[in-house]
XYZ file of C-alpha atoms in Angstrom:
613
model
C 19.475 -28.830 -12.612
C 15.685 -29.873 -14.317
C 14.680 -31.039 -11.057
C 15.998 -27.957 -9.021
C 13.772 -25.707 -11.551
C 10.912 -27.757 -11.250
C 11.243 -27.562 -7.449
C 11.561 -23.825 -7.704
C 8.575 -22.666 -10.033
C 5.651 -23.591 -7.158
C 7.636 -21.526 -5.094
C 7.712 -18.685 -7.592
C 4.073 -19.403 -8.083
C 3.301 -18.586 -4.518
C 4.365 -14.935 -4.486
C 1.589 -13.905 -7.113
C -1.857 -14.827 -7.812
C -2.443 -16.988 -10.382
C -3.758 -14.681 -12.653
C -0.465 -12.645 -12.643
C 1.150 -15.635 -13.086
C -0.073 -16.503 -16.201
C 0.524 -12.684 -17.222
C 4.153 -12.778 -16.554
C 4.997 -16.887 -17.657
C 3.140 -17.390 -20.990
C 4.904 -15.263 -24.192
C 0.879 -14.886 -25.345
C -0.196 -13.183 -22.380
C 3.089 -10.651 -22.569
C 2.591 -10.121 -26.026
C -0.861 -9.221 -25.365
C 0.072 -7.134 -22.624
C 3.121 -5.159 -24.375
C 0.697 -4.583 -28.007
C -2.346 -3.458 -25.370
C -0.511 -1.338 -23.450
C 1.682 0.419 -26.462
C -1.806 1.000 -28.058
C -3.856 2.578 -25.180
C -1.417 4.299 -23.384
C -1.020 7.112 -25.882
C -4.667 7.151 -26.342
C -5.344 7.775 -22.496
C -2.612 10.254 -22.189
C -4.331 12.546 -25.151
C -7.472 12.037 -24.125
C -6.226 13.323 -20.282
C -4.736 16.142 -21.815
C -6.912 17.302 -24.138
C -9.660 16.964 -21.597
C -7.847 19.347 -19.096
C -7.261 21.905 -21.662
C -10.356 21.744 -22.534
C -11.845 22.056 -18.924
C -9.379 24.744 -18.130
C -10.194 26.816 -21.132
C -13.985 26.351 -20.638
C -13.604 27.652 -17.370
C -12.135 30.646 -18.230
C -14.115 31.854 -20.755
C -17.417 30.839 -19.054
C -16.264 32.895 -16.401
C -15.340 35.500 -18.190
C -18.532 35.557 -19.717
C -20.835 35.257 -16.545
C -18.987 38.167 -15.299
C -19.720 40.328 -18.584
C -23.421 38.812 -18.298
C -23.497 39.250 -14.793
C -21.976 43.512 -15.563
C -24.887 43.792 -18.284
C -27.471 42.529 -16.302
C -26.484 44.921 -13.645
C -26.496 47.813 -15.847
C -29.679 46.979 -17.173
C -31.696 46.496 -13.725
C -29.578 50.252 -12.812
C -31.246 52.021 -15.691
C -34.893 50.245 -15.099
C -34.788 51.440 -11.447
C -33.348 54.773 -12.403
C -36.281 55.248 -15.272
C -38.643 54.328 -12.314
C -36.665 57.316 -10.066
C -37.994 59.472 -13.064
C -41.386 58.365 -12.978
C -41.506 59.095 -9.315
C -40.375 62.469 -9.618
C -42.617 63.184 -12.694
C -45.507 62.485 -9.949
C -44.311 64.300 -6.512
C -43.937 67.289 -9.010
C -46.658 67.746 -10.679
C -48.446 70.719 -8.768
C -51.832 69.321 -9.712
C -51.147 66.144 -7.970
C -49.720 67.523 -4.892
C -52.594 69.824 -4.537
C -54.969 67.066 -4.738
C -52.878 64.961 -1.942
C -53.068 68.405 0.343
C -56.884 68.283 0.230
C -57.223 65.264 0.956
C -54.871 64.678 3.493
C -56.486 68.087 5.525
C -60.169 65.767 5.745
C -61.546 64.179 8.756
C -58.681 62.011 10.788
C -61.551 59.687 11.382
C -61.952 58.380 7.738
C -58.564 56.968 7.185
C -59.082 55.338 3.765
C -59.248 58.372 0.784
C -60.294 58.179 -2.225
C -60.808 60.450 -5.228
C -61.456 60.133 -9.066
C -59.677 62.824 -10.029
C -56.548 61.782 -8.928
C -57.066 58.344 -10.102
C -57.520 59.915 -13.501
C -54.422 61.800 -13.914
C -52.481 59.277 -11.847
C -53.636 56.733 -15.065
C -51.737 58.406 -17.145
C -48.298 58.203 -15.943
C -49.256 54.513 -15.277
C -50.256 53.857 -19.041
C -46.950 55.157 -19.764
C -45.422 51.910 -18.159
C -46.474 48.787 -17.930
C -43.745 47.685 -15.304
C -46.237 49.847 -12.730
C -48.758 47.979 -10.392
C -49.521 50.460 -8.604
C -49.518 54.144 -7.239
C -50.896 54.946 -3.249
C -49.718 57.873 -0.787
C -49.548 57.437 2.425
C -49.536 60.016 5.411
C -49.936 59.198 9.158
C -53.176 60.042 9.505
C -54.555 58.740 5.934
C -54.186 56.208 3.036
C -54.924 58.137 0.313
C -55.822 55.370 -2.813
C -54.112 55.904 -6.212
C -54.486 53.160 -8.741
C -55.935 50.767 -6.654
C -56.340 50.374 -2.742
C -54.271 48.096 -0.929
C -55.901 44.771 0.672
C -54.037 45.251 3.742
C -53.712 48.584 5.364
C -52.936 47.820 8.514
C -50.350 49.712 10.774
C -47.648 46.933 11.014
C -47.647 46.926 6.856
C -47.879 50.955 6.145
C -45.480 52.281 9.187
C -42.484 50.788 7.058
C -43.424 53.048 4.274
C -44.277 56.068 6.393
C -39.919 55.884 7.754
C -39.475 57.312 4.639
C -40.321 61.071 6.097
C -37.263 60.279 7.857
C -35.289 60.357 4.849
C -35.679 63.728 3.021
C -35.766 64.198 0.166
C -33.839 60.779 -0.413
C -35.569 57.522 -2.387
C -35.659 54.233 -0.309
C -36.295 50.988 -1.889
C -38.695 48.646 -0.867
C -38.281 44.526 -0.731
C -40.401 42.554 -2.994
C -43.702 41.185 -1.247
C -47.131 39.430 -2.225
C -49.662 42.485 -2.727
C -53.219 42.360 -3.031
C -55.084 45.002 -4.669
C -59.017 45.673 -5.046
C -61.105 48.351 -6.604
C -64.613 48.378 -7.972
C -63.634 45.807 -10.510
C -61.734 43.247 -9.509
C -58.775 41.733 -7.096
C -54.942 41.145 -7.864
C -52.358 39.666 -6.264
C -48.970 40.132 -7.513
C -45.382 40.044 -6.503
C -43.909 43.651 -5.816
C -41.215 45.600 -4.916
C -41.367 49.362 -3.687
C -40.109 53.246 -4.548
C -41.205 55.655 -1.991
C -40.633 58.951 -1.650
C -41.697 62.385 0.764
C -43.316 64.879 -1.131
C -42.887 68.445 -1.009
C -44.049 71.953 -1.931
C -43.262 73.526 -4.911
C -43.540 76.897 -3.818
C -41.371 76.333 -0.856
C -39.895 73.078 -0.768
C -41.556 72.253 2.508
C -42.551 68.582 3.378
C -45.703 67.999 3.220
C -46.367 64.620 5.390
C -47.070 62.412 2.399
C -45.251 59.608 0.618
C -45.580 58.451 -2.496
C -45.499 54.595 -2.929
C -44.967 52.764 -6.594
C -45.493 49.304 -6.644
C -43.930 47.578 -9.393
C -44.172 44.521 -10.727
C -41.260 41.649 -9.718
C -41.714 40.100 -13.174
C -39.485 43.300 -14.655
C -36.138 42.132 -13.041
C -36.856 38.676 -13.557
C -37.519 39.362 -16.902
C -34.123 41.340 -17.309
C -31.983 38.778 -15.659
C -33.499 35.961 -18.176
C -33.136 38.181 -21.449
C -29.508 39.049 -20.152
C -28.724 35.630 -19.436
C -30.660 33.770 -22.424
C -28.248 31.126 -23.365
C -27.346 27.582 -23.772
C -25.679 27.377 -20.285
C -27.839 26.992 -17.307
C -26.989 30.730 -15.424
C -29.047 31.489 -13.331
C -29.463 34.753 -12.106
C -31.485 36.968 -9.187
C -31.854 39.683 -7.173
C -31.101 40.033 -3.722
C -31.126 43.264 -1.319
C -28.069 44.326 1.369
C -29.285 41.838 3.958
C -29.641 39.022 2.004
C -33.289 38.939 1.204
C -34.473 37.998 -2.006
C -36.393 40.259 -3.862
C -36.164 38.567 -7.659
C -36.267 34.749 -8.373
C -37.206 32.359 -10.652
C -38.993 30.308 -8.438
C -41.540 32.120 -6.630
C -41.778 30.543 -3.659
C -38.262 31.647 -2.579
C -39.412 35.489 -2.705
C -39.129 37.434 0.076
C -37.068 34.612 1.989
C -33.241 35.036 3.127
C -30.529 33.859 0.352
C -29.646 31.418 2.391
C -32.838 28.944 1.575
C -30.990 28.835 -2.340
C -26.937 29.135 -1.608
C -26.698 27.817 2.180
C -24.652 29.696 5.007
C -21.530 29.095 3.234
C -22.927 31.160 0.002
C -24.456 33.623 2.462
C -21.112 33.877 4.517
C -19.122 34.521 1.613
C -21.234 36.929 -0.007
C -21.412 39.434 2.601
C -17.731 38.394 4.061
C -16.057 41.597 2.296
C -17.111 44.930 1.700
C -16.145 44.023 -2.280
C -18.654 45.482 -4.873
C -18.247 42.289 -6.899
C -16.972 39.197 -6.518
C -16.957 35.418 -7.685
C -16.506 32.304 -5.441
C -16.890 28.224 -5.983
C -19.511 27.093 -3.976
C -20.970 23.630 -3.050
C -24.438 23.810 -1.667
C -26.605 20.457 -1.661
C -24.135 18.055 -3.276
C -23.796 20.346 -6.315
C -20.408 22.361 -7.546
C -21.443 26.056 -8.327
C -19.507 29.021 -9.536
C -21.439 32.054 -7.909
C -20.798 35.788 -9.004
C -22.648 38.611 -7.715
C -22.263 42.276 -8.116
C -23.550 45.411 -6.170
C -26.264 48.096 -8.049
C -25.260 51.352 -8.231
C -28.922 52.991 -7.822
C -29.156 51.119 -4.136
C -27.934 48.700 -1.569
C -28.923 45.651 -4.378
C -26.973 42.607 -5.344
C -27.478 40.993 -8.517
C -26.118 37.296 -8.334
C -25.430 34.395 -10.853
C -25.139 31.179 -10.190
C -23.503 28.847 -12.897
C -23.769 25.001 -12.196
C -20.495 23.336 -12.711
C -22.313 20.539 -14.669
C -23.500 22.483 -17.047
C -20.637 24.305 -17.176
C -18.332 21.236 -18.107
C -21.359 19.744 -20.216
C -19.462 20.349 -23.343
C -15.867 18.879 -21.503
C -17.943 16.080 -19.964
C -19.111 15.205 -23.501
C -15.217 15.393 -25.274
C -14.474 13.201 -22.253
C -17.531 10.788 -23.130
C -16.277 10.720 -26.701
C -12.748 9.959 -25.727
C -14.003 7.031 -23.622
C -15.837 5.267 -26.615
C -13.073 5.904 -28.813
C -10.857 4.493 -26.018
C -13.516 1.786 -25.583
C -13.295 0.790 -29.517
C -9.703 1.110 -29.434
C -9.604 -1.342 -26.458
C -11.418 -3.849 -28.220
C -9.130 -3.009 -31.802
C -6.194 -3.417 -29.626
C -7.025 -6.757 -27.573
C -8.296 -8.313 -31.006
C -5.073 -7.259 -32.576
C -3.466 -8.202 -29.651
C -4.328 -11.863 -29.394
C -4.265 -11.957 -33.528
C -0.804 -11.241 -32.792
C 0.156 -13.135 -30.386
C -1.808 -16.066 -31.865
C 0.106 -15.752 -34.714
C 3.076 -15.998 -32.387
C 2.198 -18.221 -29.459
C 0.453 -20.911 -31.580
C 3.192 -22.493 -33.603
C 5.276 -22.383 -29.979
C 2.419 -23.741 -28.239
C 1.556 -26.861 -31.300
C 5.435 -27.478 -30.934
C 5.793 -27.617 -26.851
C 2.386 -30.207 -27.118
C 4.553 -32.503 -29.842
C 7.515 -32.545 -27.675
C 5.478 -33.572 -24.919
C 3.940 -36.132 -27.190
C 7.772 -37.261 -27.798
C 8.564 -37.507 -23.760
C 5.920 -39.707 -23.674
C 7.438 -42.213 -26.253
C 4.883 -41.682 -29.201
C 7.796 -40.507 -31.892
C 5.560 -40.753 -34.741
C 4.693 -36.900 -34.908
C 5.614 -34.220 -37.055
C 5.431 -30.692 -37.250
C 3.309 -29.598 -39.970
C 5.222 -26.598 -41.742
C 2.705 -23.557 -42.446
C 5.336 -22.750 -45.902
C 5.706 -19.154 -44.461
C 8.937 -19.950 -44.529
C 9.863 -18.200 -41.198
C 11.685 -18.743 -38.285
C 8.564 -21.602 -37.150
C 9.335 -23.503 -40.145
C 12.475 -23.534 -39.818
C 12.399 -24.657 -36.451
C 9.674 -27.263 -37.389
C 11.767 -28.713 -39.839
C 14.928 -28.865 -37.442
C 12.643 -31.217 -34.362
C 11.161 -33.378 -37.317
C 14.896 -34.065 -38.657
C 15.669 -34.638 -34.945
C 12.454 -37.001 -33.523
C 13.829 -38.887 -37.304
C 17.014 -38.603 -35.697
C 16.221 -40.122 -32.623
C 13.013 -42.949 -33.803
C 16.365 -44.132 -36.099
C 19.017 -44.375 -33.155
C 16.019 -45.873 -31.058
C 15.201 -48.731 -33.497
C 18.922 -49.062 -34.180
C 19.645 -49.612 -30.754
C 16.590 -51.902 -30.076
C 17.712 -54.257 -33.105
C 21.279 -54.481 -31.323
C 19.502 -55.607 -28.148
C 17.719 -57.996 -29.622
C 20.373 -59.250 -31.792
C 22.660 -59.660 -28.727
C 19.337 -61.473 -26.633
C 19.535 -63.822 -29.979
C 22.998 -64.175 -29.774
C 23.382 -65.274 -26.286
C 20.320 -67.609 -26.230
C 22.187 -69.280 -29.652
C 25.527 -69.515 -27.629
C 23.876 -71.069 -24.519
C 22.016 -73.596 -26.786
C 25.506 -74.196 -28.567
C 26.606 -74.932 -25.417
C 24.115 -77.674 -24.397
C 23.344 -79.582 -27.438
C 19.728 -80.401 -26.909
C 19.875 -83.590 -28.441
C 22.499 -84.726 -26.563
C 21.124 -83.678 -23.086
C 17.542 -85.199 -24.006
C 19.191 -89.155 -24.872
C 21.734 -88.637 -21.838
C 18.731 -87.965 -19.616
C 16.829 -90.796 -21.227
C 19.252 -93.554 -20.219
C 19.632 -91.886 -17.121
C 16.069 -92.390 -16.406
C 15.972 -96.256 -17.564
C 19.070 -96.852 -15.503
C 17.227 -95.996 -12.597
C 14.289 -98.262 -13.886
C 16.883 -100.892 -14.070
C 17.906 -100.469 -10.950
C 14.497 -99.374 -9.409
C 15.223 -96.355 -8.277
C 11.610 -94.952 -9.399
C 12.032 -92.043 -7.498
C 15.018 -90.569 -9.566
C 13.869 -91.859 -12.494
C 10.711 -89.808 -12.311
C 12.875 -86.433 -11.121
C 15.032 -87.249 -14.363
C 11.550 -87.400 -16.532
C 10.489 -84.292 -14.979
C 13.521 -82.450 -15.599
C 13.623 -83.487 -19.209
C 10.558 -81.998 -19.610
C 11.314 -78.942 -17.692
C 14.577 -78.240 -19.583
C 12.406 -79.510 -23.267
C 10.071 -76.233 -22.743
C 13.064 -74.095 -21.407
C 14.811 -74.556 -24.205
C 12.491 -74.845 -26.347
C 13.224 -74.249 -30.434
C 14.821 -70.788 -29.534
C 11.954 -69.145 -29.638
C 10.701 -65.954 -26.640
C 7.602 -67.026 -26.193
C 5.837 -70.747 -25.536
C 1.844 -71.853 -25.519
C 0.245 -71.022 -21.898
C -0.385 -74.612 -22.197
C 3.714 -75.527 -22.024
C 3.822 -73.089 -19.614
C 1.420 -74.891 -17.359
C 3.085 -77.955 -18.091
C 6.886 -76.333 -17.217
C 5.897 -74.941 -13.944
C 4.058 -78.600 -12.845
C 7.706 -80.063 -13.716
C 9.507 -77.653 -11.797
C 6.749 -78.649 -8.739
C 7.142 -82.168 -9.087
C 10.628 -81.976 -8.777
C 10.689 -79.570 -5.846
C 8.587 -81.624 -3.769
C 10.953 -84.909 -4.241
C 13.800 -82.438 -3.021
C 12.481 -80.755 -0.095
C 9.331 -83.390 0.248
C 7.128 -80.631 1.474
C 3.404 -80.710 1.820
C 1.963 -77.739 -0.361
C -0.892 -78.943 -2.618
C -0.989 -76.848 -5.590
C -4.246 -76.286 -7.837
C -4.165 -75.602 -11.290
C -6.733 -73.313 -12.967
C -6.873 -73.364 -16.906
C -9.748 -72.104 -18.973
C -10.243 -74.009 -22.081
C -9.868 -70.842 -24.629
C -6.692 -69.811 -23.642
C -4.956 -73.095 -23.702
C -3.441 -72.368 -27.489
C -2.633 -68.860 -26.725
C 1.129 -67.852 -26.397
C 2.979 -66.649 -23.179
C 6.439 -65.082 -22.754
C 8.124 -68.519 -21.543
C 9.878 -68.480 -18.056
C 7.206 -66.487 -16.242
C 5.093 -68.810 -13.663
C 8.354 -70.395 -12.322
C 10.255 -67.651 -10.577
C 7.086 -66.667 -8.766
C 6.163 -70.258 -7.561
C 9.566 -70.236 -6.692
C 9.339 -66.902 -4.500
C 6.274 -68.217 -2.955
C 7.545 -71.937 -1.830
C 11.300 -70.283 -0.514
C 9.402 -67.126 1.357
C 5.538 -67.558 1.919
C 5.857 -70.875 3.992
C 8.939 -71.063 5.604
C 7.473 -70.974 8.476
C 4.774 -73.660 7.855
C 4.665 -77.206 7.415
C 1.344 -77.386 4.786
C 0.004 -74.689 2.532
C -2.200 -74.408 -0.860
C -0.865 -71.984 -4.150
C -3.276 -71.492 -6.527
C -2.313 -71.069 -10.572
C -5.128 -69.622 -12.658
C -5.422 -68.612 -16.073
C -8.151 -67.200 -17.844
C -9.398 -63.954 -20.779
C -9.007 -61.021 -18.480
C -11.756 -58.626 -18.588
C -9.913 -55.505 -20.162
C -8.818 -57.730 -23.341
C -5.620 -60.301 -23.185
C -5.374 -63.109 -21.015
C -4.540 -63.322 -17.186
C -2.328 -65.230 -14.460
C -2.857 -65.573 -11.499
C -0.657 -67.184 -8.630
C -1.824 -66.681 -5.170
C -0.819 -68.737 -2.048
C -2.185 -68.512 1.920
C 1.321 -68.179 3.263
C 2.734 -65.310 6.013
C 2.094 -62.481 3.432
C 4.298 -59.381 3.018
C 4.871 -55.812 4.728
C 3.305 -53.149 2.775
C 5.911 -51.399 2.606
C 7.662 -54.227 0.885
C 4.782 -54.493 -1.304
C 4.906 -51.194 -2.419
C 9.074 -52.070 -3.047
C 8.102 -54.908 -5.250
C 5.729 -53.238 -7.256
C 8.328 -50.364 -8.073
C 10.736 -52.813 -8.657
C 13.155 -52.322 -5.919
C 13.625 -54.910 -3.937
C 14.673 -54.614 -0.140
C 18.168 -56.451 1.153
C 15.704 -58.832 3.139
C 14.425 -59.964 0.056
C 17.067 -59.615 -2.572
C 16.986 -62.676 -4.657
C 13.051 -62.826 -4.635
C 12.976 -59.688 -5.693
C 15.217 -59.470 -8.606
C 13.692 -62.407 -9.942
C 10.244 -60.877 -9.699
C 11.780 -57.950 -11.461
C 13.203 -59.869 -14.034
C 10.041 -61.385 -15.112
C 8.309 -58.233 -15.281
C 11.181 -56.306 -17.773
C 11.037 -59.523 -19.670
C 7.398 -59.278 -20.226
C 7.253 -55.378 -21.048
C 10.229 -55.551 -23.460
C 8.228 -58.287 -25.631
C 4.714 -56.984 -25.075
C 4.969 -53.632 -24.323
C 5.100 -51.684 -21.132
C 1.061 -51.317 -20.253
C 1.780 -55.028 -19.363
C 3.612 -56.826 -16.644
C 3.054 -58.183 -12.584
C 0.958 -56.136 -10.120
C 1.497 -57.734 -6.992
C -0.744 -57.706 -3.588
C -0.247 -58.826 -0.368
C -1.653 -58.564 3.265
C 0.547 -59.768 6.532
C -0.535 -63.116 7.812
C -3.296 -63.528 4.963
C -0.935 -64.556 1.979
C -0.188 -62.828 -1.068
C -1.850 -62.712 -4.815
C 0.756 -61.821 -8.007
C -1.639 -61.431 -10.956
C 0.036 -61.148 -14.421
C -1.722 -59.298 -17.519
C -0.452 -59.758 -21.289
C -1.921 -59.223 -24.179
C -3.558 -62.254 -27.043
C -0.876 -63.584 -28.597
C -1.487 -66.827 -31.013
């Protein structure tokens, strides 16, 4: 079941990116997660709402307002013009005037510039009565008869507009604004104007009389109006356009006298003049910017007075609740992931220090121990529970190793009961002088050697021997293999001086000897083994058995070294086996036979144990 999980999880792994993974498997990260999430998400959804309220409600009531602004503004510019209506009529009938312009205009044709003080005097006066005047002239087709001051440009193409107003009656007609230059004896102006002309009549019959009256008036009046109307904290901006789209009042000057479309595009000009509406409003984007635009029609002429509101500015104030909302969000972000891990620290640690002591307990170190925090929680309570049970279980463990070794005791006492030592050493001996006796020096020496051999195999009971005896045990078992098989393998022996005294599990160098003289050279008639021991380099002391027979597969190699040994080699093997678990269960298991071989080049066991004296 472990293994089919294990097998599983790379597999779940796979459909999510790593970083999701760790999300979704580690009870920190959820927590984290869950305590983030149940802390922002309110947050976000009050700050979204009260933001669109907000932005909704702003709308409405700026708009509202730019429309009352935009109404006042229009009323005011009506009433200017309409005082300047009065001002015109207050000169076209005054008798003395119009009997002045009669004179005049009857002169030579020839001289087409007039000019005459008297006029100019009580012209003054009406002028010094407002300041919004630039200028007064009259104009007739045969003369330009000079009022306040003459105009710099008198040519035909700029006075024949003026003189269509004979066309018109009695009726007013309302100039655009241009740049006007005016000289007298004094000095030069140039100003931005905008026009009221008018035919004058008799007053004793009401007959024409071929002149019109021109006032220039300044262009700062209506830009003046439309910035006192609109004087606020939003940016409205507002102007003055005529019925074909020509602007006669701006901010900027350089836009006067152009079309509308240089300021709102052909979308803001289409729009504008798409209805026959009096006033309207309309969202506009011109230039990458959002505007709101509202415009509405004069009464006194063909006119339009326009707003424009910038959407920025108009959501400045929402923009600013929504940049306030994002810090606090921000802060709360932070509040919440600190709380968040906090949490989840407080959570995930104790779960995480237990998961590394179990660990610590699969790998055979039972020694550890929770260390109880005395909150006296569920943690402690589980802490308590897996030190009771790695108790448990070093207890049952020790318990169960003391049986083993009792029962190794037990059986090695039996077997020695069995052969009395004693005995079998004085039977031997006679054995051996028999064969003196009898000259058979041959079996007397195999006798000798096997006393020996069976002296240090036996032994006083005890696991483990001197590497000296062990030398000695595995020379006996040669001596006595060569007088059996009479084979022609020279074997060296390699002892450092140091380790001579040190002790060795007993048992160890024979079964691979063994291995090597029934498998390496069965095939061959001579061969060399080598036995060395020395200090190995990593601490403890080393042996090393290595022969030049036929070598082993690799793959029986690798076999060997996991301790399974192939049905080719079965009684090799679990003898090799055998020595290793012998070694590891009385030194310890970093110890043991590593074991290396190479086809037709001969193969090298080396053995590693620890200092033992």
């Amino acid at each position: 079941m472990t293994q089919t999980s294990e097998a599983a999880s790379p597999k779940h792994r796979k459909r999510f990116p790593s970083w999701m993974y760790k999300w979704t498997s580690s009870i920190r990260y959820k927590w984290m997660l869950l305590l983030f999430l149940f802390s922002l998400t309110p947050l976000l959804a009050l700050g979204f709402i009260s933001y669109s309220i907000s932005k909704s409600t702003i709308n409405n009531k700026v708009t509202e307002y730019s429309e009352q602004l935009l109404k006042q503004t229009a009323e005011n510019i009506d009433t200017r013009l309409g005082i300047y209506k009065d001002m015109m009529m207050q000169v076209v009938n005054n008798n003395d005037i119009v009997s002045m312009l009669r004179a005049l205009d009857r002169t030579d044709p020839a001289q087409y510039d007039l000019d005459s003080l008297s006029l100019t005097t009580k012209l003054s006066t009406i002028i010094a009565i407002n300041q919004d005047l630039q200028s007064i002239s009259f104009i007739s087709p045969d003369h330009f008869i000079k009022g306040i001051y003459r105009w710099n440009d008198r040519s035909n193409e700029k006075v024949s507009p003026f003189l269509q107003t004979l066309e018109d009656g009695s009726n007013f007609r309302w100039f655009s604004t241009r740049i006007g230059t005016y000289v007298d004896s004094l000095n030069t102006q140039t100003v931005p104007v905008f026009s009221l002309a008018k035919q004058i009549y008799k007053m004793s019959d009401d007959s024409p009389v071929g002149i019109v009256a021109v006032l220039d008036i300044r262009e700062d009046v209506l830009k003046e109006i439309g910035a006192r109307t609109t004087k606020s904290h939003m940016d409205i901006q507002s102007f003055v356009i005529d019925g074909r789209g020509q602007i006669i009042s701006y901010p900027d000057n350089r836009f006067l006298g152009q079309s509308v479309k240089e300021v709102l595009g052909e979308d803001g000009y289409t729009d504008m003049f798409r209805g026959a509406s009096e006033e309207s409003v309309f969202p506009l984007k011109y230039q990458g910017e959002r505007l709101i635009v509202n415009y509405k029609k004069l009464h006194t002429n063909d006119w339009i007075v326009v707003n424009v509101i910038s959407e920025a500015s108009l959501y400045k104030d929402s923009n600013r609740l929504l940049q306030i909302i994002l810090v606090i969000a921000f802060i709360c972000i932070l509040f919440s992931i600190v709380t968040a891990m906090l949490l989840a620290n407080s959570i995930s640690k104790p779960i995480l220090g237990m998961i590394r002591l179990m660990r610590q307990v699969m790998s055979g170190d039972l020694t550890v121990r929770f260390k109880a925090k005395r909150r006296n929680d569920e943690f402690d309570i589980l802490g308590e529970n897996f030190n009771y049970m790695v108790t448990r279980i070093d207890g049952l463990l020790e318990t169960v190793y003391e049986e083993q070794n009792h029962k190794r005791v037990a059986e090695l006492k039996a077997l020695q009961a069995q052969i009395n030592p004693h005995f079998l050493y004085n039977t031997l001996d006679i054995i051996k002088w028999t064969a003196l006796l009898q000259k058979a020096n041959h079996a007397a020496e195999m006798v000798s050697l096997l006393s020996r051999l069976l002296r240090i195999s036996l032994g006083k009971g005890e696991e483990t021997v001197t590497v000296e005896e062990e030398i000695e045990h595995v020379q006996c078992y040669l001596g006595i293999q060569k007088f059996r098989f009479n084979f022609n393998i020279e074997t060296f022996v390699h002892m450092d001086e140091e380790v001579r005294t040190y002790r060795t599990p007993k048992l160890i160098l024979q079964p691979i000897v063994e291995n090597a003289i029934l498998h390496a050279f069965t095939e061959r008639e001579t061969g060399e083994i080598h036995i060395r021991c020395g200090l190995h380099p990593d601490g403890g002391i080393r042996f090393e058995v290595q022969d030049n027979g036929r070598g082993m597969e690799p793959a029986v190699v690798q076999s060997l070294n996991r301790h399974e040994a192939p049905s080719a080699d079965k009684v090799s093997g679990i003898g090799l086996a055998n020595v290793d678990e012998r070694i590891k269960l009385i030194c310890g298991k970093p110890y043991g036979l590593d074991i290396q071989s190479e086809s037709g080049v001969g193969t090298c066991i080396r053995i590693r144990l620890p200092e033992m004296k």
